[in-house]
mmCIF file with all atom_site columns, C-alpha atoms in Angstrom:
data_model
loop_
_atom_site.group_PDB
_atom_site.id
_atom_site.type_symbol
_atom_site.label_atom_id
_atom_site.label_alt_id
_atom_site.label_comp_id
_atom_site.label_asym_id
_atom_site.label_entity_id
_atom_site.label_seq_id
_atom_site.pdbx_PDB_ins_code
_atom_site.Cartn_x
_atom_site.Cartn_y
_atom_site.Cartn_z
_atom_site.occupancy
_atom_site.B_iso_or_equiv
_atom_site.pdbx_formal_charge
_atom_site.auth_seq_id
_atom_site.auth_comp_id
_atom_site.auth_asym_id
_atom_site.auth_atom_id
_atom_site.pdbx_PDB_model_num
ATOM 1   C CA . UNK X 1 1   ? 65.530 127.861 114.016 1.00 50.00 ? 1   UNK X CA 1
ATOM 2   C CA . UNK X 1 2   ? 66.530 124.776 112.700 1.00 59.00 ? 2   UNK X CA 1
ATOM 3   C CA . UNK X 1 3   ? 67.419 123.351 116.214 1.00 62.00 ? 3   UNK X CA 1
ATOM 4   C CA . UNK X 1 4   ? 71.286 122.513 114.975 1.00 67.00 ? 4   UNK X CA 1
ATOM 5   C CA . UNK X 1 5   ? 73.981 120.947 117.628 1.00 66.00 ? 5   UNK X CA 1
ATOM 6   C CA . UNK X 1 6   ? 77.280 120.460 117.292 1.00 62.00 ? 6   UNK X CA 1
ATOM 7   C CA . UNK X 1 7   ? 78.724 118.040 119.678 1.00 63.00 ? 7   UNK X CA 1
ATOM 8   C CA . UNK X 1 8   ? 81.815 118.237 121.029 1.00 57.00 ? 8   UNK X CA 1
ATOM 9   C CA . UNK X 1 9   ? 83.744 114.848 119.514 1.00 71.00 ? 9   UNK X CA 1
ATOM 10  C CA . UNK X 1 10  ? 83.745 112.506 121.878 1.00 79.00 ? 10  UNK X CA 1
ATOM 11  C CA . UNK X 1 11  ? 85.660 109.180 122.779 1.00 88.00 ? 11  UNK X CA 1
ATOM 12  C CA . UNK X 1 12  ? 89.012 110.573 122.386 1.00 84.00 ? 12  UNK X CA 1
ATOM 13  C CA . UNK X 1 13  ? 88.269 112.559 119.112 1.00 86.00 ? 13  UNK X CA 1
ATOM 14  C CA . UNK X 1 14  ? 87.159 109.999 117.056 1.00 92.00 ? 14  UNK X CA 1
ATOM 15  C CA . UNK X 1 15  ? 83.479 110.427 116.835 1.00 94.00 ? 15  UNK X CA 1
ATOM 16  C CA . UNK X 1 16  ? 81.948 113.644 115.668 1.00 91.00 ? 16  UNK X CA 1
ATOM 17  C CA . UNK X 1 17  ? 78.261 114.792 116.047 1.00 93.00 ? 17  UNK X CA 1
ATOM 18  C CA . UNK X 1 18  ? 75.898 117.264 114.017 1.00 92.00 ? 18  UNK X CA 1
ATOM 19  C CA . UNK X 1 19  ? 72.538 117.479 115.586 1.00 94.00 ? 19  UNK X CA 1
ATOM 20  C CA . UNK X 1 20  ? 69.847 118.755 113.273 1.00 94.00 ? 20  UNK X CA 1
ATOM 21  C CA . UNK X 1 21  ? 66.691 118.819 114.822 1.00 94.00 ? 21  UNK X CA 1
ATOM 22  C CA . UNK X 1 22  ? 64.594 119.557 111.759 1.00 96.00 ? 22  UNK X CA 1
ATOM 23  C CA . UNK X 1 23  ? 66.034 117.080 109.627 1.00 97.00 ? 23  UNK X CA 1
ATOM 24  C CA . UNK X 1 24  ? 64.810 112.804 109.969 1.00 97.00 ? 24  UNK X CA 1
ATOM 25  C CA . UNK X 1 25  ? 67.937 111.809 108.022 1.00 98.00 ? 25  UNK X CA 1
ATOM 26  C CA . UNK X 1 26  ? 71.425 110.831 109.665 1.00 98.00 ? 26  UNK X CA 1
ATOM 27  C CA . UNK X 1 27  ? 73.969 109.740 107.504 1.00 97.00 ? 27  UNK X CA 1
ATOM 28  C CA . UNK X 1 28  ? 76.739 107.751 109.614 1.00 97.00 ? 28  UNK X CA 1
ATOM 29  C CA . UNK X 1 29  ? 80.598 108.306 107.777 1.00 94.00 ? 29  UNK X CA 1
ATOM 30  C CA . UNK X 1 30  ? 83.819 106.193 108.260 1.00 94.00 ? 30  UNK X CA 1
ATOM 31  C CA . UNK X 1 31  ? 86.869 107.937 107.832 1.00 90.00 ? 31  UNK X CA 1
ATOM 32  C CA . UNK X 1 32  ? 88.956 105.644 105.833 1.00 83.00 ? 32  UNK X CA 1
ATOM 33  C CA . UNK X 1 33  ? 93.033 105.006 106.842 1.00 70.00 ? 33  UNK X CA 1
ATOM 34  C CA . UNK X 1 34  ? 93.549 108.760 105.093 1.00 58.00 ? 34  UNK X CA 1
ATOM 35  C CA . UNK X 1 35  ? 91.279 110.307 107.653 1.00 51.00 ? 35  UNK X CA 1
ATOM 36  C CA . UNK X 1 36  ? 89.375 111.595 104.448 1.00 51.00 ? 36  UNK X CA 1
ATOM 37  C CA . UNK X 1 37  ? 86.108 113.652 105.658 1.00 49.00 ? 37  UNK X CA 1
ATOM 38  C CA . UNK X 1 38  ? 88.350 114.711 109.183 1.00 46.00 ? 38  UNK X CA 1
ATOM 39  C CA . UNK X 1 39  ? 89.935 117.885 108.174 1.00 44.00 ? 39  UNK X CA 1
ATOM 40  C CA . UNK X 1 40  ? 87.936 119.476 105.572 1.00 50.00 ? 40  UNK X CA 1
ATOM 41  C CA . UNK X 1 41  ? 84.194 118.365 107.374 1.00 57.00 ? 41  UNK X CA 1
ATOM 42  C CA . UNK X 1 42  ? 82.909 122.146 106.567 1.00 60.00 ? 42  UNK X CA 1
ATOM 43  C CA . UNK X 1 43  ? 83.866 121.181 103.048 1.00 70.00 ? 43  UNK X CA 1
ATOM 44  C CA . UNK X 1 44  ? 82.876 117.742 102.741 1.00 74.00 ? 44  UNK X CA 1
ATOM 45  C CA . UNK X 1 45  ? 79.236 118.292 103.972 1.00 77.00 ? 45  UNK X CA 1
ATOM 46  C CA . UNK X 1 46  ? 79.064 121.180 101.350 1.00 79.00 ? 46  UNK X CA 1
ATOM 47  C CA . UNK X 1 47  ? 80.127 119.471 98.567  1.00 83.00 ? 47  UNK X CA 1
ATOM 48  C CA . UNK X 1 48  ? 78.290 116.302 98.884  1.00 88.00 ? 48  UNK X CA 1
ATOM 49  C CA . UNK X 1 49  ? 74.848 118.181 99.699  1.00 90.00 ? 49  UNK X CA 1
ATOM 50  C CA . UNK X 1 50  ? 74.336 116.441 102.968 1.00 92.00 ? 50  UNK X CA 1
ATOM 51  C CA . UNK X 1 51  ? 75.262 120.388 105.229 1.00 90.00 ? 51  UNK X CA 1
ATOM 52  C CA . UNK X 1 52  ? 71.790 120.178 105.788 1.00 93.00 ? 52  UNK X CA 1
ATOM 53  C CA . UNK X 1 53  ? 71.588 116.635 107.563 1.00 95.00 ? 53  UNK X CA 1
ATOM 54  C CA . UNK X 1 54  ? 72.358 114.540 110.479 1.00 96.00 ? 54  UNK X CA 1
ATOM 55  C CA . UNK X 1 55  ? 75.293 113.594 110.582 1.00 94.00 ? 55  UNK X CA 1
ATOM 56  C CA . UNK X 1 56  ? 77.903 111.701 112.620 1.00 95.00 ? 56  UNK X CA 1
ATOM 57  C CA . UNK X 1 57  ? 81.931 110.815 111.597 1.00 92.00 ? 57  UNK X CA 1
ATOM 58  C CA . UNK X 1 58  ? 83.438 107.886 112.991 1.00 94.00 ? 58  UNK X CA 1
ATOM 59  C CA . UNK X 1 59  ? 87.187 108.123 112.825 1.00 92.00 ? 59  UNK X CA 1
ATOM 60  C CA . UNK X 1 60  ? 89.564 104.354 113.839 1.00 93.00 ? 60  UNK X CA 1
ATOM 61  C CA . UNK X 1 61  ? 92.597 105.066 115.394 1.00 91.00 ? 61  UNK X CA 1
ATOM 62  C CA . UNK X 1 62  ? 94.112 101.826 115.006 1.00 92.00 ? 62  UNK X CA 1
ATOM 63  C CA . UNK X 1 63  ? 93.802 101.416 111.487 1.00 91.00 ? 63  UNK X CA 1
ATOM 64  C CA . UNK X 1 64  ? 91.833 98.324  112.018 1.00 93.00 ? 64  UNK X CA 1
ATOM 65  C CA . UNK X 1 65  ? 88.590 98.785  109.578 1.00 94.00 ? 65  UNK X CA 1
ATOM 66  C CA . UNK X 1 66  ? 86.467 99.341  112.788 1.00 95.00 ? 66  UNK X CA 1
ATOM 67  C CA . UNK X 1 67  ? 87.520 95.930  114.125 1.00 94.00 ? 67  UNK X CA 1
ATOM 68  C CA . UNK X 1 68  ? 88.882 97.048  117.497 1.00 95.00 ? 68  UNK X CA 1
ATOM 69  C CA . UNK X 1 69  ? 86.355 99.967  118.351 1.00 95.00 ? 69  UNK X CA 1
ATOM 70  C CA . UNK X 1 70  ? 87.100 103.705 118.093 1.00 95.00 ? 70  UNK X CA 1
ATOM 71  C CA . UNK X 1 71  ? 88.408 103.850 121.570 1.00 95.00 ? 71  UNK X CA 1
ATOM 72  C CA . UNK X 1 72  ? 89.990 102.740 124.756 1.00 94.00 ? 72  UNK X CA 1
ATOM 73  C CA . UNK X 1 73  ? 86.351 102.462 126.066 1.00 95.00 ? 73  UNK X CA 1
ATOM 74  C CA . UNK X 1 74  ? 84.847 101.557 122.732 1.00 97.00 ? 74  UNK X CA 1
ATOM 75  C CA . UNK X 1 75  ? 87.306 98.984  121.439 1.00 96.00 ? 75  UNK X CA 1
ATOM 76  C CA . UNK X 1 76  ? 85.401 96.060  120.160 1.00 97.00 ? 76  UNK X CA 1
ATOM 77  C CA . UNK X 1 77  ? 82.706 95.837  117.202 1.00 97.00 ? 77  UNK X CA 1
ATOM 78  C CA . UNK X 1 78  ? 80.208 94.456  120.038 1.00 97.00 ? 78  UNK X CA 1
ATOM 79  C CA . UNK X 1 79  ? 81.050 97.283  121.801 1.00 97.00 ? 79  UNK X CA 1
ATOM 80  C CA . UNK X 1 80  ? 81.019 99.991  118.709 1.00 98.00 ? 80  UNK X CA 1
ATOM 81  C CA . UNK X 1 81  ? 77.699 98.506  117.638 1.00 98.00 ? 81  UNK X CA 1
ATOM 82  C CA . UNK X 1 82  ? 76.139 99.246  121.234 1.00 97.00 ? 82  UNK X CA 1
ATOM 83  C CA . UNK X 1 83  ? 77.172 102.775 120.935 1.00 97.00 ? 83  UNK X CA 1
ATOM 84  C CA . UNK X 1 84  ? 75.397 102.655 117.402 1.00 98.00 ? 84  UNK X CA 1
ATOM 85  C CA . UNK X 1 85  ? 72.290 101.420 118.751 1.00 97.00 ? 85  UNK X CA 1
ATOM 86  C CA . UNK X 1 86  ? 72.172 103.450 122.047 1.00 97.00 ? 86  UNK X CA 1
ATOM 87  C CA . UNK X 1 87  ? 73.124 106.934 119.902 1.00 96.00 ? 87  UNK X CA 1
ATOM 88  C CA . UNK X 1 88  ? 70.010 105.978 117.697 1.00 96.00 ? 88  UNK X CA 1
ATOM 89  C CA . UNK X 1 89  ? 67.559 105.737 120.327 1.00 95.00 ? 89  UNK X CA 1
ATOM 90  C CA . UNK X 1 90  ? 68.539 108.807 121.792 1.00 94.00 ? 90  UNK X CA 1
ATOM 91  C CA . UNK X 1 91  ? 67.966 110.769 118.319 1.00 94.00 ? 91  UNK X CA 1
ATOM 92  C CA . UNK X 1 92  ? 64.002 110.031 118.690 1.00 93.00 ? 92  UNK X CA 1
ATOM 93  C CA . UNK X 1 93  ? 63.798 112.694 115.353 1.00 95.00 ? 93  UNK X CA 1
ATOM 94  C CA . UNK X 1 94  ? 65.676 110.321 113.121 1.00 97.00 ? 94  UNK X CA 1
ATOM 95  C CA . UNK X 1 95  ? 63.852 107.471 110.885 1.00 96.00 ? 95  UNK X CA 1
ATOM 96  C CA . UNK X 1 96  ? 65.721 107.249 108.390 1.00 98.00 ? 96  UNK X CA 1
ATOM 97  C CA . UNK X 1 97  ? 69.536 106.439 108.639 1.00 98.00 ? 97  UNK X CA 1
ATOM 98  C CA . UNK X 1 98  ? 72.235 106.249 106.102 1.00 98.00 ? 98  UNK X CA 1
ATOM 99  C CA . UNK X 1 99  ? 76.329 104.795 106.054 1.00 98.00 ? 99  UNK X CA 1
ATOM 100 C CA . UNK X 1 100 ? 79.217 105.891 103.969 1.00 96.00 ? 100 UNK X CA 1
ATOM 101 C CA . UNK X 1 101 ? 82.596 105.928 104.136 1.00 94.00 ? 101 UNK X CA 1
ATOM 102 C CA . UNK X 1 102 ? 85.558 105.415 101.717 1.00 92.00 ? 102 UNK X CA 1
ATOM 103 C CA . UNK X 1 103 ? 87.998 102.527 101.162 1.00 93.00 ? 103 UNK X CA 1
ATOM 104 C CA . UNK X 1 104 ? 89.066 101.042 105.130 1.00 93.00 ? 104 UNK X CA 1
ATOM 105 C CA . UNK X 1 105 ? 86.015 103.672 105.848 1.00 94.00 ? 105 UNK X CA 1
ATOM 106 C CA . UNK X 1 106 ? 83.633 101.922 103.153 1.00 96.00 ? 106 UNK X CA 1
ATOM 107 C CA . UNK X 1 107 ? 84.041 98.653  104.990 1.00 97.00 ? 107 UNK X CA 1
ATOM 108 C CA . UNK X 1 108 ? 83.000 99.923  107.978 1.00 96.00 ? 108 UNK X CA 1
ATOM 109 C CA . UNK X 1 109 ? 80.209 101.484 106.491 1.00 97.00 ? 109 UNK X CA 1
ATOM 110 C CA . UNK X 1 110 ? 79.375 97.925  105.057 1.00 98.00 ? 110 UNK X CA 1
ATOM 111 C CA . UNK X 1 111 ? 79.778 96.274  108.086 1.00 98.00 ? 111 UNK X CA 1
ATOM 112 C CA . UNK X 1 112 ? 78.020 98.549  110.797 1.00 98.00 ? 112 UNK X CA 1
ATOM 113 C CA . UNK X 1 113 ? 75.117 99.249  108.124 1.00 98.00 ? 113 UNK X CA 1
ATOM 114 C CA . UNK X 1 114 ? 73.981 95.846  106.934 1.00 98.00 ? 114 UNK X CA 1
ATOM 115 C CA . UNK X 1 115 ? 74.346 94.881  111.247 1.00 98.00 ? 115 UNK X CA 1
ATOM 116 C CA . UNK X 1 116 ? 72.502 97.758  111.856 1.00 98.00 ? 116 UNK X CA 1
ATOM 117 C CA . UNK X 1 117 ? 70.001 97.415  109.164 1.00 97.00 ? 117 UNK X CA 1
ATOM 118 C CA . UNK X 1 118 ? 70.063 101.065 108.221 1.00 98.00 ? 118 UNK X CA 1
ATOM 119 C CA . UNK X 1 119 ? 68.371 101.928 104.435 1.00 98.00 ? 119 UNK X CA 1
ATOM 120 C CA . UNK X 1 120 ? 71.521 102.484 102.587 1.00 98.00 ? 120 UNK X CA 1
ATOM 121 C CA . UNK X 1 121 ? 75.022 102.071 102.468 1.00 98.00 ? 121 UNK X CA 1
ATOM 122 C CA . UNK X 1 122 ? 77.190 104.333 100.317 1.00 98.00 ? 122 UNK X CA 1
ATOM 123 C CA . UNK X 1 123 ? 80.867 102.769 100.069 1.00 98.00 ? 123 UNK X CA 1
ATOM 124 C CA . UNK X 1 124 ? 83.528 104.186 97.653  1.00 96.00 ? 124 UNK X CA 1
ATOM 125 C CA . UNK X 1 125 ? 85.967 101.623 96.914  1.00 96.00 ? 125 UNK X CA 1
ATOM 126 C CA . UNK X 1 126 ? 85.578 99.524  99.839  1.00 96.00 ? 126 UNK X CA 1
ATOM 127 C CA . UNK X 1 127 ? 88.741 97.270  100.674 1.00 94.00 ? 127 UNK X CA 1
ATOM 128 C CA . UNK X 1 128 ? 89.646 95.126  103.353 1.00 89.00 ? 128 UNK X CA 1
ATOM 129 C CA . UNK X 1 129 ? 92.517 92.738  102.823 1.00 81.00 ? 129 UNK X CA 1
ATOM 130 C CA . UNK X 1 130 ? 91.740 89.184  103.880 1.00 91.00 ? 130 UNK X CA 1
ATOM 131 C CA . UNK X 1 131 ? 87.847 90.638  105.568 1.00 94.00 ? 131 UNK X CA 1
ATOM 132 C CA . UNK X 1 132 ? 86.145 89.483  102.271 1.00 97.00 ? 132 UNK X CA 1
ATOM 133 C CA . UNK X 1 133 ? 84.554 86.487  102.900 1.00 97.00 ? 133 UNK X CA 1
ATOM 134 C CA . UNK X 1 134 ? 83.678 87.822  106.274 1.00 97.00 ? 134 UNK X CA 1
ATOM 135 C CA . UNK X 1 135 ? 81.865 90.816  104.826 1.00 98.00 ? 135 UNK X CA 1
ATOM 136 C CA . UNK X 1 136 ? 79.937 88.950  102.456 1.00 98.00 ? 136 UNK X CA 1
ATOM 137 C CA . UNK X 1 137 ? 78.909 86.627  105.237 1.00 97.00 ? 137 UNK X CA 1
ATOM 138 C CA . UNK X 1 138 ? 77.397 90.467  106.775 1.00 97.00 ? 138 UNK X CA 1
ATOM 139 C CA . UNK X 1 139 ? 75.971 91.279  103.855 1.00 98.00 ? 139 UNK X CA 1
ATOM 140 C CA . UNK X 1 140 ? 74.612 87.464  103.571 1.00 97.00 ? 140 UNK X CA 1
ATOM 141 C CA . UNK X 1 141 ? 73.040 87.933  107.383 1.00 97.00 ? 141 UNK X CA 1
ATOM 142 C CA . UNK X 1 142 ? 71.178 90.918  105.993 1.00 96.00 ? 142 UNK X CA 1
ATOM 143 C CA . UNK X 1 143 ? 69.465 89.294  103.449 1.00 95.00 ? 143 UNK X CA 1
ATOM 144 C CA . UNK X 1 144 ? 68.925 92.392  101.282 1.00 95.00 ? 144 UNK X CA 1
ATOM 145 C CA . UNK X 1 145 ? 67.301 94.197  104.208 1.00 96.00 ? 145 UNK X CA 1
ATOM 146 C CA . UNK X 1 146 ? 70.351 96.980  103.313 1.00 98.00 ? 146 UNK X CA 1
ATOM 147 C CA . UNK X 1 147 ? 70.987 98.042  100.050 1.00 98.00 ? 147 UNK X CA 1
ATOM 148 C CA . UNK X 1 148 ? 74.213 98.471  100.189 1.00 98.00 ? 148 UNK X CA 1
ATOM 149 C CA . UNK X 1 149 ? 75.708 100.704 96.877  1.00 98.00 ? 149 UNK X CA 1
ATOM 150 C CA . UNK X 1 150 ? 79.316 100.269 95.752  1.00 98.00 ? 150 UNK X CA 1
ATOM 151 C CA . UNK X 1 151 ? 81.246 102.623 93.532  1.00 98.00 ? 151 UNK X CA 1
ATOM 152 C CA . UNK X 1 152 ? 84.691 101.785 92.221  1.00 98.00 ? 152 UNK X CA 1
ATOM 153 C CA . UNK X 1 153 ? 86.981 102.370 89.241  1.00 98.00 ? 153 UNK X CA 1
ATOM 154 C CA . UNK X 1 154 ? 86.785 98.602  87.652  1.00 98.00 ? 154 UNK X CA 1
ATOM 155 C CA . UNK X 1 155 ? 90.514 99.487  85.881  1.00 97.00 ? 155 UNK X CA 1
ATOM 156 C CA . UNK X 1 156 ? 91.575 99.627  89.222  1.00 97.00 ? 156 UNK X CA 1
ATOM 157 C CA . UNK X 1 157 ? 92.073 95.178  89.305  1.00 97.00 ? 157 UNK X CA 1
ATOM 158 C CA . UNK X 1 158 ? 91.504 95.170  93.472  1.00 96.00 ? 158 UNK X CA 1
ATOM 159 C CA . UNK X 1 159 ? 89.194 97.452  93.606  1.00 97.00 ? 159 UNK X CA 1
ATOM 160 C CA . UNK X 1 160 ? 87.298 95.469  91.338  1.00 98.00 ? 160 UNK X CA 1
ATOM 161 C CA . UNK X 1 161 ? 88.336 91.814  92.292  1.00 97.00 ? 161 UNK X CA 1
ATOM 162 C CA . UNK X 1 162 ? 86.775 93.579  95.759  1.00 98.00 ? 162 UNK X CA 1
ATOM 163 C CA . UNK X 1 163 ? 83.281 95.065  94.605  1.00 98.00 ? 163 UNK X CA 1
ATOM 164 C CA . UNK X 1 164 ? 82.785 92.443  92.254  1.00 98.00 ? 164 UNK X CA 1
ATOM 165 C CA . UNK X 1 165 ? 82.983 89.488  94.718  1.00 98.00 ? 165 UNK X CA 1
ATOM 166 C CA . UNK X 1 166 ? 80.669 91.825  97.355  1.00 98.00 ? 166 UNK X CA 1
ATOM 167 C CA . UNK X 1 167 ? 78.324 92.445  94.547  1.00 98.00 ? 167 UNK X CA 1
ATOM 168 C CA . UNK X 1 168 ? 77.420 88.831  94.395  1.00 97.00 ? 168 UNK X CA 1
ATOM 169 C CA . UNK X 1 169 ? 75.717 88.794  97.530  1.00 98.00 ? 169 UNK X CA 1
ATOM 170 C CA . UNK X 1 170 ? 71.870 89.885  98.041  1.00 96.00 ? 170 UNK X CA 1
ATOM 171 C CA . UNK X 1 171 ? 70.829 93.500  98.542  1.00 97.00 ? 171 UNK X CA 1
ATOM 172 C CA . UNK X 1 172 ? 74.806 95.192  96.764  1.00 98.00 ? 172 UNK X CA 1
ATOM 173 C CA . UNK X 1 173 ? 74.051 97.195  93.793  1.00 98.00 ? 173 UNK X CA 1
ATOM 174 C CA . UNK X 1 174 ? 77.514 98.013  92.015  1.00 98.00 ? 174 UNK X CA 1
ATOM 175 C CA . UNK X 1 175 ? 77.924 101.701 90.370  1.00 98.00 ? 175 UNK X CA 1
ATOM 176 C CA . UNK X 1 176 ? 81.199 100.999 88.181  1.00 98.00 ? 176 UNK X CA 1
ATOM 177 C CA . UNK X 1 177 ? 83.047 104.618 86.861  1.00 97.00 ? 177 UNK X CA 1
ATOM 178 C CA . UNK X 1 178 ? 82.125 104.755 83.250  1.00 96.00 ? 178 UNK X CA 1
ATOM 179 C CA . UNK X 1 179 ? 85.160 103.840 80.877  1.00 95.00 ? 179 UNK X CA 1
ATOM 180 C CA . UNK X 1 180 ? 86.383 107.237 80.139  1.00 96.00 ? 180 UNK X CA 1
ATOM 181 C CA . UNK X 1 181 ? 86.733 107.892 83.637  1.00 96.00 ? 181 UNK X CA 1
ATOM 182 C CA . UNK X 1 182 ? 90.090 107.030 85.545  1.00 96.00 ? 182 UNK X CA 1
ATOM 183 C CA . UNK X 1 183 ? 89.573 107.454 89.541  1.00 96.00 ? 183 UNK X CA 1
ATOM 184 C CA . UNK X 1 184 ? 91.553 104.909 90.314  1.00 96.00 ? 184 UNK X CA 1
ATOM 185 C CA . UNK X 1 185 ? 91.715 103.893 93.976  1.00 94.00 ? 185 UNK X CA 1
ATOM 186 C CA . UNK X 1 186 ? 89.813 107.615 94.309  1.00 93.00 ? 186 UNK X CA 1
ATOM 187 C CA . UNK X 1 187 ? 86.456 107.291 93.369  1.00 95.00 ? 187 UNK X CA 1
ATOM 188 C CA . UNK X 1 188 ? 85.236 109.633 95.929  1.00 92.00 ? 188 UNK X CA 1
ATOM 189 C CA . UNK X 1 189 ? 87.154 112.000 95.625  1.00 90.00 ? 189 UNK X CA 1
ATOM 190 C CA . UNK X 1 190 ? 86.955 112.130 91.909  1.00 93.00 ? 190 UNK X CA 1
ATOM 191 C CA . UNK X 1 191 ? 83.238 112.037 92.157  1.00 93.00 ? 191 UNK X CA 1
ATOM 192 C CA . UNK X 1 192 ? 83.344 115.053 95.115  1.00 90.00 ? 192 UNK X CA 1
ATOM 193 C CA . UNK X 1 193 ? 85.062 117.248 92.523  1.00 89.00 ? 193 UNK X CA 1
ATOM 194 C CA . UNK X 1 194 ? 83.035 116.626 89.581  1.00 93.00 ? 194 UNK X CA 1
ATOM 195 C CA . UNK X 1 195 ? 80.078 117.380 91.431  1.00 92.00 ? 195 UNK X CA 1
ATOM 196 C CA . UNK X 1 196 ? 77.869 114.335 91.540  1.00 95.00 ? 196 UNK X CA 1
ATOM 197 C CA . UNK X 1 197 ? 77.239 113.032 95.465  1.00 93.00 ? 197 UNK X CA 1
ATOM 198 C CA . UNK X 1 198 ? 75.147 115.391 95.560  1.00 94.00 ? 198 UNK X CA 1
ATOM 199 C CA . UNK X 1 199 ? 72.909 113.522 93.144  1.00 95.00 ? 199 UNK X CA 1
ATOM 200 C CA . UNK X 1 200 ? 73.013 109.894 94.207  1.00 96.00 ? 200 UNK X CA 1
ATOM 201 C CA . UNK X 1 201 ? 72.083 111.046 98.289  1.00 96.00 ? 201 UNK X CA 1
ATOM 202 C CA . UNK X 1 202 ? 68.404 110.988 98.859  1.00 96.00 ? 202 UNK X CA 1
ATOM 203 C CA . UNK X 1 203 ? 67.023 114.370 98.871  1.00 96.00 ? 203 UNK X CA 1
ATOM 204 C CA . UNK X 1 204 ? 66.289 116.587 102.252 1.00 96.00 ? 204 UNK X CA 1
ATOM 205 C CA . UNK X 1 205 ? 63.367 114.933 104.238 1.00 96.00 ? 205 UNK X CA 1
ATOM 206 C CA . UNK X 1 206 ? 62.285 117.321 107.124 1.00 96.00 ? 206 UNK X CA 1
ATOM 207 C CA . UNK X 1 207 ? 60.972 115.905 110.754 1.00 87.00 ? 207 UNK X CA 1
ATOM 208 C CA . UNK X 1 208 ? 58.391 116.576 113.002 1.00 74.00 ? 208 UNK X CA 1
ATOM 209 C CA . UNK X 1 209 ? 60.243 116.644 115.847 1.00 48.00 ? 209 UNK X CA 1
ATOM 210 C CA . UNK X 1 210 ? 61.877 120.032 114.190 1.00 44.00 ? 210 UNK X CA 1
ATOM 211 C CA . UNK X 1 211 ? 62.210 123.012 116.833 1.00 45.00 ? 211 UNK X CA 1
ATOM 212 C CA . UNK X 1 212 ? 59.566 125.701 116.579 1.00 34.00 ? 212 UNK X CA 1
#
């Protein structure tokens, strides 16, 4: 048995829990303003490789790139990053953690990652009108502790004016679509149905906490 959990979502519906005892990977997603990754999860996890993993998806209800919490009880950042912290030391089979999430959802990736000080950051067109500055100030405090990877269509001129600025700072490694290649504001999902997440997630790394 691979000692799998499902836990029931939590603080009204917005967080989301899969438990895999065997695995030492969790990969933290932000759903962006879309709600991408809500509705098809089954799909999602299959696609990008990552069925086998930890995982845990964050949904905002008030459209606030994580800024005001996930909930009437969690409804700060001080308070969302407690939650963060507190969830982590209760997964004592985890030691290795990963963010992702796609435009709003890539800033909160960003953000909660590099305070965090996960391993890596995965954000797909990361926006965040007028959060910029503050967000490279993040990524500043972080001082390359958390690589933080950005993909984004650079014909899409915010998108790029965005990633561009962020990959100035220490620790952001840009992944630009090639040329040929028109994703637009959509990079994820363009990426999901060629097939390649799967290759730019770390492989499967098993843990020996797994149940017997």
């Amino acid at each position: 048995m691979d000692g799998s959990e499902a836990k029931k979502p939590s603080h009204e519906g917005n967080i989301s829990s899969l438990v895999r005892k065997n695995c030492s990977q969790l990969f933290l997603v932000y759903a962006g303003l879309w709600r991408d990754f809500m509705p098809s999860a089954p799909d999602f996890l299959r696609q990008c490789g990552l069925g086998d993993r930890n995982m845990t998806i964050l949904r905002d209800p008030s459209n606030s790139f994580f800024e005001n919490g996930v909930s009437s009880e969690i409804n700060s950042v001080e308070a969302l990053l407690k939650w963060h912290y507190d969830f982590l030391t209760e997964q004592s089979h985890i030691n290795e953690v990963y963010s992702m999430g796609n435009s709003a959802g890539g800033y909160g990736a960003i953000l909660y990652g590099c305070m965090l000080g996960i391993d890596k950051v995965y954000a797909f067109s990361p926006s965040g009108p007028l959060r910029l500055e503050h967000l490279q100030g993040i990524i500043n405090h972080a001082d390359g502790r958390t690589e933080v990877n950005v993909f984004y269509d650079p014909k899409h001129r915010r998108d790029a004016f965005f990633a561009e600025a962020l990959g100035e700072c220490k620790g952001v490694i840009l992944h630009p679509s090639p040329e040929h290649i028109d994703d637009g504001h959509y990079v994820f999902m363009g990426m999901m149905e060629r097939g390649e997440l799967p290759n730019i997630f770390p492989p499967f790394k098993g843990s020996g906490d797994a149940a017997a």
